[in-house]
Short mmCIF file of N, CA and C in Angstrom, two decimals:
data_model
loop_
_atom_site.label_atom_id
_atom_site.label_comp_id
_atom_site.label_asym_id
_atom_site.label_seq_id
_atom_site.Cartn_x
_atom_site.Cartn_y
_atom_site.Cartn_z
N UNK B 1 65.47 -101.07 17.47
CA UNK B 1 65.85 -100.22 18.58
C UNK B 1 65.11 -98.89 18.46
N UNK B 2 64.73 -98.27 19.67
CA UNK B 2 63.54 -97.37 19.18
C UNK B 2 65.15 -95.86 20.00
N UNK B 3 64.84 -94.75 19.06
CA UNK B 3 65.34 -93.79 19.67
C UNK B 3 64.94 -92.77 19.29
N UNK B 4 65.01 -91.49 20.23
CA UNK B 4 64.42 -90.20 20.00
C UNK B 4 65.66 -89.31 19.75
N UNK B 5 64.60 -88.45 18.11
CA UNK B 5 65.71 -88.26 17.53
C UNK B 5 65.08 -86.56 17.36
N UNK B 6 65.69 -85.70 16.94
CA UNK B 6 65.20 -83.96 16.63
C UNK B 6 64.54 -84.34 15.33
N UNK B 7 63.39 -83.37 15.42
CA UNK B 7 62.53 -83.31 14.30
C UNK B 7 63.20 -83.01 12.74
N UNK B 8 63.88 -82.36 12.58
CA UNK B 8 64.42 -81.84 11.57
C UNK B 8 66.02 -83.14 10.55
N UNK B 9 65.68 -84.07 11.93
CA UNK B 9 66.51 -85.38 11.52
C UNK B 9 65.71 -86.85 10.70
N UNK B 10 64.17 -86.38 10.25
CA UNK B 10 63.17 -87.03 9.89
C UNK B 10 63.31 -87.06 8.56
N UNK B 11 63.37 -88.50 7.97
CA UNK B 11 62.72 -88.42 6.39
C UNK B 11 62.70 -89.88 6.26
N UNK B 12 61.93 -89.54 5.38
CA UNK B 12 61.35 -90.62 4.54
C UNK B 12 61.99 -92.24 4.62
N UNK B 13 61.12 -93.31 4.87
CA UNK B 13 61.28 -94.40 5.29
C UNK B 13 61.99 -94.26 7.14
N UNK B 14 61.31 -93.86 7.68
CA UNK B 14 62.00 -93.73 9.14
C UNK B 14 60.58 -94.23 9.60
N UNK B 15 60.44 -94.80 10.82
CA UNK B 15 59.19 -95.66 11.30
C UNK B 15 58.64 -94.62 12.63
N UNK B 16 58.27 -93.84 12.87
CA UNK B 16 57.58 -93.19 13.64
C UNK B 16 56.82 -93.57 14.78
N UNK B 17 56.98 -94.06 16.30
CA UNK B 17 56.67 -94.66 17.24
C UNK B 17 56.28 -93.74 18.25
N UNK B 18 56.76 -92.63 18.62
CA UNK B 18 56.11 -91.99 19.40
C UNK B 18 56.58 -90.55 19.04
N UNK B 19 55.87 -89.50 19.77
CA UNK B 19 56.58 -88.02 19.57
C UNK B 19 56.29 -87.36 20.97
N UNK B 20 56.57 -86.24 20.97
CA UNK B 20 56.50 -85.60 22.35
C UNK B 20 55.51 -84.63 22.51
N UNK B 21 54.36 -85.06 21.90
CA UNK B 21 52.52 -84.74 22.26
C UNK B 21 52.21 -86.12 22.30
N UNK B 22 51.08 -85.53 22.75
CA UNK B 22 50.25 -86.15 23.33
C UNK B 22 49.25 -86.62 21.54
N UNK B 23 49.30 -88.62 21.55
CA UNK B 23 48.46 -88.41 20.20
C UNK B 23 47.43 -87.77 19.82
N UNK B 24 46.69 -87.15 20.18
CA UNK B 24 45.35 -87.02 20.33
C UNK B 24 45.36 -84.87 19.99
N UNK B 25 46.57 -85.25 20.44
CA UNK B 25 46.85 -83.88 19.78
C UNK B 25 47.56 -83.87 18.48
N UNK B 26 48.06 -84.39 17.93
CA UNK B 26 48.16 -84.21 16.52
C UNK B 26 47.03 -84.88 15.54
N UNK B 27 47.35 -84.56 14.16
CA UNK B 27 46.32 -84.72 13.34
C UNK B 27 46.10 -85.86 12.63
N UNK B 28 47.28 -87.28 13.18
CA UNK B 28 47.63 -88.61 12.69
C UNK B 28 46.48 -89.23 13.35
N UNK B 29 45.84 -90.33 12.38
CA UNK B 29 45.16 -91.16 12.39
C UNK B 29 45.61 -92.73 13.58
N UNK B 30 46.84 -92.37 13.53
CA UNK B 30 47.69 -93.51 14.08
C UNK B 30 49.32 -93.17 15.04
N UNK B 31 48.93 -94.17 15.95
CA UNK B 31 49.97 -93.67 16.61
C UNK B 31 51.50 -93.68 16.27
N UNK B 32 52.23 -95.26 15.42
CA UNK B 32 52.93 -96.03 15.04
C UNK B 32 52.93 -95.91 13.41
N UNK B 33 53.33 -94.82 12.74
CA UNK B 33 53.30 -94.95 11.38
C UNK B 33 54.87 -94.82 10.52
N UNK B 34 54.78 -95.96 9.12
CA UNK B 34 56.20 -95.15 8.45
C UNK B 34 56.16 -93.87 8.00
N UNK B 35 57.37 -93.22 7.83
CA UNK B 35 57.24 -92.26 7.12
C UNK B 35 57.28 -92.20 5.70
N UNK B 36 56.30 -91.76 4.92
CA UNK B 36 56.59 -92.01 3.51
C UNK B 36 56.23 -90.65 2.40
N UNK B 37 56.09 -89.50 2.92
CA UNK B 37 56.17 -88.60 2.02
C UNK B 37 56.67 -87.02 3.30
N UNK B 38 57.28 -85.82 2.26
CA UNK B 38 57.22 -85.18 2.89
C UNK B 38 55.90 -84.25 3.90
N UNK B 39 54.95 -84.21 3.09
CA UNK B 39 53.73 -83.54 4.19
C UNK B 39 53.46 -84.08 5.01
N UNK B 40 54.14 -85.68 5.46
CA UNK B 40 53.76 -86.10 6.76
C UNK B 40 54.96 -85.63 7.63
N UNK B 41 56.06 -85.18 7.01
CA UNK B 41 57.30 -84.72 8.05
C UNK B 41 57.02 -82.85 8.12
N UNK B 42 56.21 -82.54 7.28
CA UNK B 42 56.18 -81.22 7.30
C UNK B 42 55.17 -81.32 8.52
N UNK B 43 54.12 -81.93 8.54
CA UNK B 43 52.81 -81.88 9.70
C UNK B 43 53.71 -81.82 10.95
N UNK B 44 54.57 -82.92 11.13
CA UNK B 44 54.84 -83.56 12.43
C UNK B 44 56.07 -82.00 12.90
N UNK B 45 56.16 -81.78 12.02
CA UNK B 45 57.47 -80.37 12.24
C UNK B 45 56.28 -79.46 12.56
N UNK B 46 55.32 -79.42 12.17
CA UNK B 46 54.39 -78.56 12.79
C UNK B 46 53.91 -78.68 14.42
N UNK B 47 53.49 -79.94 14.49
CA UNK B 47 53.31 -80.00 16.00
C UNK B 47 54.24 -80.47 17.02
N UNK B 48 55.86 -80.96 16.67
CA UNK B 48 56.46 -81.40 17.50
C UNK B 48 57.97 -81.14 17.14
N UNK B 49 58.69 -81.40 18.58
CA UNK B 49 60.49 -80.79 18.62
C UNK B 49 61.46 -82.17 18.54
N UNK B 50 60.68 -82.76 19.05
CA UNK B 50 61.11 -84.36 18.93
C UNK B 50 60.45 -85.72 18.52
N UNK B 51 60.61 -87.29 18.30
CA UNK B 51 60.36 -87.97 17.89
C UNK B 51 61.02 -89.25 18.15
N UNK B 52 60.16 -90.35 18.61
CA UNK B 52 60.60 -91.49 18.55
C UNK B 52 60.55 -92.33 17.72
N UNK B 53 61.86 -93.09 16.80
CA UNK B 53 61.67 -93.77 15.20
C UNK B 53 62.00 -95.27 15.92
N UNK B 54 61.69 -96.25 15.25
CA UNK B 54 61.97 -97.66 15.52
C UNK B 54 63.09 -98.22 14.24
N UNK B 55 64.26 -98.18 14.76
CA UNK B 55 64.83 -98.42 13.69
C UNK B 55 64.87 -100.22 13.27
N UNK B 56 64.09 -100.71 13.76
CA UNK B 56 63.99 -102.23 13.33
C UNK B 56 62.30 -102.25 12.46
N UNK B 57 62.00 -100.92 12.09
CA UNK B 57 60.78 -101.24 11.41
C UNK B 57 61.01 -100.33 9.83
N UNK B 58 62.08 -99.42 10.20
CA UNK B 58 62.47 -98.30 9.28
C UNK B 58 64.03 -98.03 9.34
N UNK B 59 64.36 -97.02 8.55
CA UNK B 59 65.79 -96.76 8.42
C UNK B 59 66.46 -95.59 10.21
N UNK B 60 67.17 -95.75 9.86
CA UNK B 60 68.24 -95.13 11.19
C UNK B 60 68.62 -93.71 10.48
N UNK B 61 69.13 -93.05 11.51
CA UNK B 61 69.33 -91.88 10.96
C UNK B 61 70.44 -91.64 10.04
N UNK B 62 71.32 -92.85 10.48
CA UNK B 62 72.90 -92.42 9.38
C UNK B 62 72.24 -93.83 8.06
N UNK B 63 71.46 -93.78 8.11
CA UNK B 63 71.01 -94.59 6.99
C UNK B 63 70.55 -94.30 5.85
N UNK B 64 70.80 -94.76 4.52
CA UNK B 64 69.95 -93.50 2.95
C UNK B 64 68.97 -93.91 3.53
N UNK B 65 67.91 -93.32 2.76
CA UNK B 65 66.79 -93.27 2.60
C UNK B 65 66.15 -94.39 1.04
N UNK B 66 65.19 -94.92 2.13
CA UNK B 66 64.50 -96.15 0.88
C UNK B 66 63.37 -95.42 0.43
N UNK B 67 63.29 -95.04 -0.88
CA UNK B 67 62.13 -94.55 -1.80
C UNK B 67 61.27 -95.46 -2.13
N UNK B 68 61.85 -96.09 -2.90
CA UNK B 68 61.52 -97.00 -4.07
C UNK B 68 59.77 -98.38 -2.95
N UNK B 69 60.79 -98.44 -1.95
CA UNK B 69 59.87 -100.18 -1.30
C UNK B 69 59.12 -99.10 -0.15
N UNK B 70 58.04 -99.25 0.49
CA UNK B 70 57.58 -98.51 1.87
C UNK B 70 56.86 -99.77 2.28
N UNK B 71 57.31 -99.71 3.23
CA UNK B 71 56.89 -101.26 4.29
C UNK B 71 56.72 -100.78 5.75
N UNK B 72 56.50 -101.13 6.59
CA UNK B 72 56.87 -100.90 8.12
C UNK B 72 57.19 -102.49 8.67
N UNK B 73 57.48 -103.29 8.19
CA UNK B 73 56.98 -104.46 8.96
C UNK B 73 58.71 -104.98 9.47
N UNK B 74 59.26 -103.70 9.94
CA UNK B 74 60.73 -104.70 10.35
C UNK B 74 61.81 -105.65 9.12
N UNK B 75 62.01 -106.55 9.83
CA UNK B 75 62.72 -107.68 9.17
C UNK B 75 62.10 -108.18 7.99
N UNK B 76 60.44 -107.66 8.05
CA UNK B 76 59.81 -108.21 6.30
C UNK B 76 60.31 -107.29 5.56
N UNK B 77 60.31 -105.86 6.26
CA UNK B 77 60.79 -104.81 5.26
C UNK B 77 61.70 -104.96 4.69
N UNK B 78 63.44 -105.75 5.47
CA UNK B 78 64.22 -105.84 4.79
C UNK B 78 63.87 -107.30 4.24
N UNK B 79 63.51 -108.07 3.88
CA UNK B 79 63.32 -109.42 3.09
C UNK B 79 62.69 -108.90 1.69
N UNK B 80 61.31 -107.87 1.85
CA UNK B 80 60.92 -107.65 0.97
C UNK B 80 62.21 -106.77 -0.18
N UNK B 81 62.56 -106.14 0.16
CA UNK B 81 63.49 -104.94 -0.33
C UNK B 81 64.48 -106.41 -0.80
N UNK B 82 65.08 -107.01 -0.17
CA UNK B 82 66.51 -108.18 -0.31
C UNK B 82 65.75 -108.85 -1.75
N UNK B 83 64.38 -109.00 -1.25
CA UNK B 83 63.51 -110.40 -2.79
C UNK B 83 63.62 -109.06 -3.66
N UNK B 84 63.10 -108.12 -3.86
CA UNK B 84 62.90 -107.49 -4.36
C UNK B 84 64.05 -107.30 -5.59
N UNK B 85 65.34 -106.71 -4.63
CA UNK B 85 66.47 -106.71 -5.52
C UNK B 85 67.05 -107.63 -6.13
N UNK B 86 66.67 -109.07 -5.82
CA UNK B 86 67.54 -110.34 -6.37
C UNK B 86 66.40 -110.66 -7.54
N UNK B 87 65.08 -110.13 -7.63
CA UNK B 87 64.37 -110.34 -8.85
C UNK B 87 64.44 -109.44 -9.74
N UNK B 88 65.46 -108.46 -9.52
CA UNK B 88 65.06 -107.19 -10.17
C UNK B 88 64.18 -106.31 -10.70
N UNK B 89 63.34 -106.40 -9.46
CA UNK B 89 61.96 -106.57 -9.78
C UNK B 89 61.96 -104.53 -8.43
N UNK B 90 60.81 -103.73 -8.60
CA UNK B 90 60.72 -103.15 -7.46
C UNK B 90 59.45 -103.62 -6.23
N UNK B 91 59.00 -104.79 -7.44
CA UNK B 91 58.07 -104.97 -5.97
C UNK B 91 57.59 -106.46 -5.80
N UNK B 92 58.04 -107.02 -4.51
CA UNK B 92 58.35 -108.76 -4.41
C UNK B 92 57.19 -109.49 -4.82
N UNK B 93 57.34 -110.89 -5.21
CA UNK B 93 55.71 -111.61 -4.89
C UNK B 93 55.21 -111.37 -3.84
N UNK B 94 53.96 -111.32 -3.85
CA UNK B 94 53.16 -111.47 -2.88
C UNK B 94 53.14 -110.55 -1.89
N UNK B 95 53.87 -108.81 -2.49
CA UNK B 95 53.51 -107.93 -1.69
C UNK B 95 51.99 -107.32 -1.95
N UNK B 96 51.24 -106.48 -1.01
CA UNK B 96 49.58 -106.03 -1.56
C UNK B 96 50.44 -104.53 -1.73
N UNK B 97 49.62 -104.04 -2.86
CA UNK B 97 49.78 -102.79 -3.58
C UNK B 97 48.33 -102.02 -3.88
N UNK B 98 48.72 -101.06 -3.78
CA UNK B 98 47.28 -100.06 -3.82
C UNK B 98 47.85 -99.27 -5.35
N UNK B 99 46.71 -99.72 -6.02
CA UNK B 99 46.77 -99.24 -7.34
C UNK B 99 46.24 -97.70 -7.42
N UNK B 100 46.72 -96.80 -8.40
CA UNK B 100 45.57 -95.72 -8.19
C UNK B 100 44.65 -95.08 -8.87
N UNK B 101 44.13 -96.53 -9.29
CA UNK B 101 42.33 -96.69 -9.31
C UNK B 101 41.70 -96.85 -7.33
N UNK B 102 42.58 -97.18 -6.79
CA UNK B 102 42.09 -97.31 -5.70
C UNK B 102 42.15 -98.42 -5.26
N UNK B 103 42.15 -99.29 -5.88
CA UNK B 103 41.91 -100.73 -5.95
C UNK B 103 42.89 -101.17 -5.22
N UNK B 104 43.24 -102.58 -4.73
CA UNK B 104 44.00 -103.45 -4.36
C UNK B 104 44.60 -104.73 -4.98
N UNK B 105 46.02 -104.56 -4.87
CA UNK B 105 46.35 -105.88 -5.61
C UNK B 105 47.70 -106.31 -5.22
N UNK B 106 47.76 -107.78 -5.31
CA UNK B 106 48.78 -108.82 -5.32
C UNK B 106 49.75 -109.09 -6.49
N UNK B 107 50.63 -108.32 -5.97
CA UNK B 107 52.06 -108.68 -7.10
C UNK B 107 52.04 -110.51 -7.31
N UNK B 108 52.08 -110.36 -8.43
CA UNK B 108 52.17 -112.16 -8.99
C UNK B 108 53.81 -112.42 -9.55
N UNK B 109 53.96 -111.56 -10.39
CA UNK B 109 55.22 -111.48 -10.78
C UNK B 109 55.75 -110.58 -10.88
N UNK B 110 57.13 -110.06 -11.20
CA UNK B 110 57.95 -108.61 -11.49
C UNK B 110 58.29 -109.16 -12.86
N UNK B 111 58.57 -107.86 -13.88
CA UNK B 111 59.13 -107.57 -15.16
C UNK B 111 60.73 -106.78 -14.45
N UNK B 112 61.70 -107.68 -15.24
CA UNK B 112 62.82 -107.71 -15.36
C UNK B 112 63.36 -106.47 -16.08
N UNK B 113 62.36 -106.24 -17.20
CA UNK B 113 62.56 -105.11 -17.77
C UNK B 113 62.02 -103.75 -17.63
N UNK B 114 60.78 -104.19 -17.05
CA UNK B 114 60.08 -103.03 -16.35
C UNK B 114 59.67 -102.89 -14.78
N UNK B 115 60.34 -103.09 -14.02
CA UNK B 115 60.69 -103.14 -12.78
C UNK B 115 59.07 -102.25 -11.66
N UNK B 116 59.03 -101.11 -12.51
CA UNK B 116 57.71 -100.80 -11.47
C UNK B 116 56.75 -101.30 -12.27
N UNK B 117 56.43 -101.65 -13.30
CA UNK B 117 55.30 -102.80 -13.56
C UNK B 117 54.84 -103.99 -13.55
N UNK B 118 54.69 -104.38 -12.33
CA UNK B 118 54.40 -106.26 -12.45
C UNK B 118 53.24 -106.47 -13.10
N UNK B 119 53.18 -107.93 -13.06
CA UNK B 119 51.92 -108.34 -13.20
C UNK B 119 51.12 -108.53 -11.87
N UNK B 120 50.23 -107.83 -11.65
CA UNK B 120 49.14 -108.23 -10.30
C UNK B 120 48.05 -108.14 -10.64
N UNK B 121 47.68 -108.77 -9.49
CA UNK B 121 45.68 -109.82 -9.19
C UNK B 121 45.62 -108.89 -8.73
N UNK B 122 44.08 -108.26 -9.18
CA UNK B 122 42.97 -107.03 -8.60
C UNK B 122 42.36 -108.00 -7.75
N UNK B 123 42.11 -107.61 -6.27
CA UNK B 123 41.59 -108.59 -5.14
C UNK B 123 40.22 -107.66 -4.61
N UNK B 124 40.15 -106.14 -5.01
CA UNK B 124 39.61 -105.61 -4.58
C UNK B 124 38.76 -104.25 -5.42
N UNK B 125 37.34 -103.95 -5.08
CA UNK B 125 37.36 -102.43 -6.03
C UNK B 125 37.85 -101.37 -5.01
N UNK B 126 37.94 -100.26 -6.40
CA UNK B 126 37.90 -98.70 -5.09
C UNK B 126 38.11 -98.50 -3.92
N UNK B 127 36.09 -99.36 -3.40
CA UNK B 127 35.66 -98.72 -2.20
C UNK B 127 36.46 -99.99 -1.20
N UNK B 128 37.38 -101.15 -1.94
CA UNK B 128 37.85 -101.86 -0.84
C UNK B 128 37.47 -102.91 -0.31
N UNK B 129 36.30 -103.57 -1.28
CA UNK B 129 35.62 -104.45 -1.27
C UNK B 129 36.26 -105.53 -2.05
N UNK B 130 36.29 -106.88 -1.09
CA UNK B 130 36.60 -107.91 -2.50
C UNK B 130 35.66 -108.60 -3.25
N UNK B 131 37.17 -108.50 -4.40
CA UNK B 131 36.11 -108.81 -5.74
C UNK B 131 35.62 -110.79 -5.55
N UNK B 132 34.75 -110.54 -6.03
CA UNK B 132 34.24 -112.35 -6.04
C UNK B 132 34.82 -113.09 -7.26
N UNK B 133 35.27 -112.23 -8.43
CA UNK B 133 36.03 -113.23 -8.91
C UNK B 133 37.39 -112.24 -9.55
N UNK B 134 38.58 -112.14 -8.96
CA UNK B 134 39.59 -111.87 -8.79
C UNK B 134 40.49 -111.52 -10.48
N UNK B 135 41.20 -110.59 -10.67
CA UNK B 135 41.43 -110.56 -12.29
C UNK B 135 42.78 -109.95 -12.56
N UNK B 136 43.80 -110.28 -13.15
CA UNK B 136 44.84 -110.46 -13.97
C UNK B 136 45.08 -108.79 -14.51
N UNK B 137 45.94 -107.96 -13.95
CA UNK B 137 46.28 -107.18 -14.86
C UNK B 137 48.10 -106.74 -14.82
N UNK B 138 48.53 -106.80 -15.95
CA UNK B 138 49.56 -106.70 -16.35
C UNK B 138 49.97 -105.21 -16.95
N UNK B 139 50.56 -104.68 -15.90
CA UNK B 139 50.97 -103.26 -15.77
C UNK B 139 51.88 -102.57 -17.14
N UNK B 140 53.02 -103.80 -17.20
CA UNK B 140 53.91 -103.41 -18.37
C UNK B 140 53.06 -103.73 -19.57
N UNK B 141 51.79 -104.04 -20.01
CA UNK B 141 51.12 -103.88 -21.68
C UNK B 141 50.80 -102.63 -21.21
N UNK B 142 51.23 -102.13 -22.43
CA UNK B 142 50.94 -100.88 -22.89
C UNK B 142 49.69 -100.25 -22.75
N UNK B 143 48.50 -100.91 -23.02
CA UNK B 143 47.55 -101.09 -22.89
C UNK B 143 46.61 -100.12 -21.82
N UNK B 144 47.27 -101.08 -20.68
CA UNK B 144 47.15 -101.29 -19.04
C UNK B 144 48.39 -100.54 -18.35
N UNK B 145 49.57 -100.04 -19.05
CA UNK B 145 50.58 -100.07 -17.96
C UNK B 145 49.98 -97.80 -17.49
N UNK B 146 48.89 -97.50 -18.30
CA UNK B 146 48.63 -95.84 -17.82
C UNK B 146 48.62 -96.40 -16.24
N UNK B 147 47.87 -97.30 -15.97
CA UNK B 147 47.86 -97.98 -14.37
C UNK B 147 49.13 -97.73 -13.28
N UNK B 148 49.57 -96.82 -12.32
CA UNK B 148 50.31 -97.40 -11.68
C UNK B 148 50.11 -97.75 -10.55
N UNK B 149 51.09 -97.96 -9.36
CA UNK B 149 51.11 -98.54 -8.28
C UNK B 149 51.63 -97.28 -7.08
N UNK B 150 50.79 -96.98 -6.64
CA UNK B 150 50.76 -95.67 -5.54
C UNK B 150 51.69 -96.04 -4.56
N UNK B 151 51.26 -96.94 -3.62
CA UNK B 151 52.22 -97.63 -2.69
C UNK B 151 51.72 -99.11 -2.48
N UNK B 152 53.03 -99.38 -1.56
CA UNK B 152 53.06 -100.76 -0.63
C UNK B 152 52.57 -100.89 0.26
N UNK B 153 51.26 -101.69 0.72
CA UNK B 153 50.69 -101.72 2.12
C UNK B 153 51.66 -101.73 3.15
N UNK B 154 51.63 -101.44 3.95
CA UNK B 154 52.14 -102.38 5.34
C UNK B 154 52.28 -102.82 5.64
N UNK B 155 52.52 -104.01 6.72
CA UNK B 155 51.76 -105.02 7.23
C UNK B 155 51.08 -104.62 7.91
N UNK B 156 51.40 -104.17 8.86
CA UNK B 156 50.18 -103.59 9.97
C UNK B 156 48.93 -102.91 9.84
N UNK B 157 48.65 -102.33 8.53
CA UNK B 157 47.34 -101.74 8.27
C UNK B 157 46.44 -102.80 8.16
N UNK B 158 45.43 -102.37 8.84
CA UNK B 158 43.88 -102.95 9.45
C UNK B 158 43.27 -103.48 7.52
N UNK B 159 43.36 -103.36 6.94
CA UNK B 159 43.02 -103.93 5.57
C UNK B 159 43.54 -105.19 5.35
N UNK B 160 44.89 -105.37 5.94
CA UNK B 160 45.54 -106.60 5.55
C UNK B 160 45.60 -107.59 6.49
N UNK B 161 45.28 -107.36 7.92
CA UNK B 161 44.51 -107.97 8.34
C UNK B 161 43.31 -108.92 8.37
N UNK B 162 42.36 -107.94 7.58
CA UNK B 162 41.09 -108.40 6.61
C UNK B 162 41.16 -109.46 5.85
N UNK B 163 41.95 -108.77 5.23
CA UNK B 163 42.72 -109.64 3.99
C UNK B 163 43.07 -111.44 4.37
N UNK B 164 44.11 -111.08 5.28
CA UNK B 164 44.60 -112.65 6.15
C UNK B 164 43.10 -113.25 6.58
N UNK B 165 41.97 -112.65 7.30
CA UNK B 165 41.38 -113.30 7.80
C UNK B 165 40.58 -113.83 6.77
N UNK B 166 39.87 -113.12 5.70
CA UNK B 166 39.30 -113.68 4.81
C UNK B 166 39.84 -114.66 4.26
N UNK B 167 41.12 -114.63 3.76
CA UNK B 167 42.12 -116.01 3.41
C UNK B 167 42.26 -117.28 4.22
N UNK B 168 42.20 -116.89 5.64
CA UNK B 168 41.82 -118.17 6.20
C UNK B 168 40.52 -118.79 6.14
N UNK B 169 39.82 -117.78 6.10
CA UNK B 169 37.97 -118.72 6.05
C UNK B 169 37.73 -119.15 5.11
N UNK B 170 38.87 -118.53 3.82
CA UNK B 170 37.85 -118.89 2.99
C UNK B 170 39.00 -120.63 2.08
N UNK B 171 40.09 -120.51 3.15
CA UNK B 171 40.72 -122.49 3.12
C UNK B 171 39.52 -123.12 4.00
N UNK B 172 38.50 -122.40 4.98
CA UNK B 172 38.10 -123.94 5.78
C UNK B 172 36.74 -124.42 4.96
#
């Protein structure tokens, strides 16, 4: 359900659908974004008095606030968050994660004991390119775990898109 709500009623995990400029006048890349840190609610308090949130992609206003998972994708958001908690895990199979090396990767498994360290497949370098032969790193060794996990893609970001399409060409 999409509703317009006062600026100062904005935080974190709320899904952002429209505001009352014009896009092109603010400094967002995108029209339709979650919210996931404060300098994006401080910006939007900069250029606007109001805001339209989608509460079937993000939280509602009498709703806590989700830290931990950032998704936009609706009903995946809550599936992911639901798998999430029944593995005790913070981040499901088969969500994509942006490491911050930059890189990209596929949660394979969650640690029970170490909850923000899974094990995930590097699919990608840095610059966002995939890798040709794909590699194993396991967050909770000590080793490896200086590594963390910045955020949760989206679904909707244009990368994962990519992503899907390359995955189909590369079954035919």
């Amino acid at each position: 359900m999409v509703k317009k709500i006062n600026i100062n009623q904005l935080r974190k995990g709320m899904f952002v659908c429209g505001t009352d400029r014009k896009w092109i006048d603010t400094p967002f890349f995108r029209t339709k974004f979650l919210i996931s840190s404060d300098k994006q609610i401080n910006t939007l308090k900069e250029y606007c008095q109001t805001v339209s949130i989608d509460t079937g992609k993000g939280i509602d206003v009498d709703k806590p606030a989700e830290t931990d998972i950032i998704d936009s994708g609706g009903s995946a958001a809550t599936e992911m968050r639901s798998r999430a908690e029944e593995n005790d895990s913070a981040y499901p199979v088969n969500c994509i994660v942006e490491l911050q090396t930059g890189e990209l990767a596929v949660v394979v498994q969650g640690h029970s004991q170490v909850p923000q360290s899974p094990l995930v497949k590097v699919i990608t370098n840095p610059q966002k390119q995939l890798l040709f032969q794909e590699r194993l790193l396991d967050l909770a060794n000590e080793q490896q775990n200086q590594i963390k996990i910045v955020r949760v893609l989206a679904s909707d970001e244009p990368i994962i898109e990519l992503l899907k399409m390359f995955v189909e060409l590369e079954k035919t």
